[in-house]
CSV table of C-alpha atoms in Angstrom, one decimal:
chain,number,residue,atom,x,y,z
A,13,UNK,CA,107.2,101.2,90.4
A,14,UNK,CA,103.6,101.9,89.0
A,15,UNK,CA,103.2,103.8,85.8
A,16,UNK,CA,100.5,104.9,83.3
A,17,UNK,CA,100.9,102.9,80.3
A,18,UNK,CA,100.7,104.1,76.6
A,19,UNK,CA,100.6,102.7,73.3
A,20,UNK,CA,104.3,101.5,73.7
A,21,UNK,CA,103.5,99.2,76.3
A,22,UNK,CA,100.6,97.5,74.1
A,23,UNK,CA,102.6,94.3,73.3
A,24,UNK,CA,104.2,93.9,76.6
A,25,UNK,CA,101.1,94.2,78.6
A,26,UNK,CA,99.0,92.1,76.3
A,27,UNK,CA,101.8,89.2,76.6
A,28,UNK,CA,101.4,89.6,80.5
A,29,UNK,CA,97.5,89.6,80.5
A,30,UNK,CA,97.6,86.4,78.0
A,31,UNK,CA,99.2,84.4,80.5
A,32,UNK,CA,95.7,84.1,82.3
A,33,UNK,CA,93.6,85.0,79.0
A,34,UNK,CA,90.4,83.5,80.2
A,35,UNK,CA,90.4,85.7,83.6
A,36,UNK,CA,91.9,88.6,81.7
A,37,UNK,CA,89.4,88.6,79.0
A,38,UNK,CA,88.1,92.1,79.7
A,39,UNK,CA,91.3,94.0,80.1
A,40,UNK,CA,92.6,92.3,77.1
A,41,UNK,CA,89.6,93.2,75.0
A,42,UNK,CA,89.4,96.8,76.2
A,43,UNK,CA,93.1,97.3,75.6
A,44,UNK,CA,92.6,95.8,71.9
A,45,UNK,CA,89.6,97.6,71.2
A,46,UNK,CA,90.2,101.1,72.9
A,47,UNK,CA,94.0,101.2,73.5
A,48,UNK,CA,95.6,103.8,75.7
A,49,UNK,CA,94.4,107.2,74.3
A,50,UNK,CA,90.9,107.3,75.3
A,51,UNK,CA,89.4,109.7,78.0
A,52,UNK,CA,87.4,107.0,79.5
A,53,UNK,CA,90.0,104.5,79.7
A,54,UNK,CA,93.4,104.3,81.4
A,55,UNK,CA,95.9,101.5,82.1
A,56,UNK,CA,98.4,101.6,85.0
A,57,UNK,CA,101.0,98.7,85.8
A,58,UNK,CA,103.6,98.0,88.5
A,59,UNK,CA,106.9,97.1,87.2
A,60,UNK,CA,109.9,95.6,88.9
A,61,UNK,CA,113.3,97.1,88.4
A,62,UNK,CA,114.1,94.3,86.0
A,63,UNK,CA,111.0,95.5,83.9
A,64,UNK,CA,108.8,92.7,84.5
A,65,UNK,CA,105.1,93.4,85.0
A,66,UNK,CA,103.8,92.6,88.5
A,67,UNK,CA,100.1,93.9,88.5
A,68,UNK,CA,97.9,95.9,86.3
A,69,UNK,CA,95.0,98.1,87.1
A,70,UNK,CA,92.7,99.3,84.2
A,71,UNK,CA,90.1,101.8,84.7
A,72,UNK,CA,87.1,101.9,82.1
A,73,UNK,CA,84.5,104.6,82.6
A,74,UNK,CA,83.2,103.9,86.1
A,75,UNK,CA,84.6,100.2,86.3
A,76,UNK,CA,88.2,99.2,87.5
A,77,UNK,CA,89.8,95.9,87.3
A,78,UNK,CA,93.0,94.9,89.2
A,79,UNK,CA,95.1,92.0,88.5
A,80,UNK,CA,98.4,90.3,89.5
A,81,UNK,CA,99.9,87.3,88.6
A,82,UNK,CA,101.1,86.6,92.3
A,83,UNK,CA,99.4,87.5,95.5
A,84,UNK,CA,100.2,91.5,95.8
A,85,UNK,CA,98.9,94.8,96.1
A,86,UNK,CA,101.0,97.9,95.9
A,87,UNK,CA,99.6,100.3,98.4
A,88,UNK,CA,100.8,103.1,95.7
A,89,UNK,CA,97.6,102.3,93.9
A,90,UNK,CA,95.8,104.0,96.6
A,91,UNK,CA,96.8,107.3,95.0
A,92,UNK,CA,95.8,106.5,91.6
A,93,UNK,CA,92.5,105.4,93.2
A,94,UNK,CA,91.9,108.8,94.9
A,95,UNK,CA,93.0,110.7,91.7
A,96,UNK,CA,91.1,108.5,89.4
A,97,UNK,CA,87.8,107.2,91.2
A,98,UNK,CA,85.6,104.5,90.1
A,99,UNK,CA,82.4,103.0,91.1
A,100,UNK,CA,83.2,99.3,90.7
A,101,UNK,CA,86.3,97.2,91.0
A,102,UNK,CA,86.6,93.6,90.1
A,103,UNK,CA,89.3,91.1,90.5
A,104,UNK,CA,90.3,87.6,91.8
A,105,UNK,CA,88.9,87.0,95.2
A,106,UNK,CA,92.4,86.5,96.7
A,107,UNK,CA,93.4,90.0,95.1
A,108,UNK,CA,90.6,91.8,96.1
A,109,UNK,CA,91.0,90.6,99.7
A,110,UNK,CA,94.3,92.7,99.7
A,111,UNK,CA,92.3,95.7,98.1
A,112,UNK,CA,89.1,95.6,99.8
A,113,UNK,CA,90.2,96.8,103.4
A,114,UNK,CA,91.6,100.2,101.6
A,115,UNK,CA,88.1,100.7,100.1
A,116,UNK,CA,86.0,102.2,102.9
A,117,UNK,CA,83.0,103.1,101.0
A,118,UNK,CA,82.4,100.0,98.9
A,119,UNK,CA,80.5,96.9,99.5
A,120,UNK,CA,81.7,93.4,98.5
A,121,UNK,CA,79.7,91.1,96.3
A,122,UNK,CA,81.1,87.8,95.2
A,123,UNK,CA,80.4,86.9,91.7
A,124,UNK,CA,81.3,83.7,90.1
A,125,UNK,CA,83.8,83.0,87.0
A,126,UNK,CA,82.7,80.4,84.4
A,127,UNK,CA,85.1,79.2,81.8
A,128,UNK,CA,84.0,77.0,78.9
A,129,UNK,CA,86.6,74.3,77.6
A,130,UNK,CA,84.4,73.0,74.8
A,131,UNK,CA,81.4,74.5,72.7
A,132,UNK,CA,78.8,71.8,71.7
A,133,UNK,CA,77.6,73.3,68.4
A,134,UNK,CA,74.9,70.6,68.0
A,135,UNK,CA,73.0,71.8,71.1
A,136,UNK,CA,69.4,72.1,70.4
A,137,UNK,CA,66.7,73.9,72.1
A,138,UNK,CA,63.0,74.5,71.4
A,139,UNK,CA,60.6,77.4,72.3
A,140,UNK,CA,56.9,77.2,72.6
A,141,UNK,CA,55.0,80.2,71.8
A,142,UNK,CA,51.3,80.4,72.7
A,143,UNK,CA,48.7,83.0,71.8
A,144,UNK,CA,47.3,84.8,74.8
């Protein structure tokens, strides 16, 4: 079952997204910053009969993000895509492979995800400025 989330789902959806926090940095930030009551943002989730999250779809302005912790795409999301259109959608490559065949007017563009495990605060750089 896919439902539109509201403030009562904040803690549970964030717990689901934090299981893969580095990857879900954008939906986590959008939910934490804007919540569920903005006209430019909507959050949907697929929930199992036992109440577990199976996937999440976040619509932020003209952008969308699809996430699932397993390799799955519920075709019921297509109705939401039609009712709440977007210009861009992003997600893990293997998940987008399930979604993309249903997006006839979209062009696929691969992007790369980078994750830093350490930060070297002593990194030095220099800039040379010359008068023209």
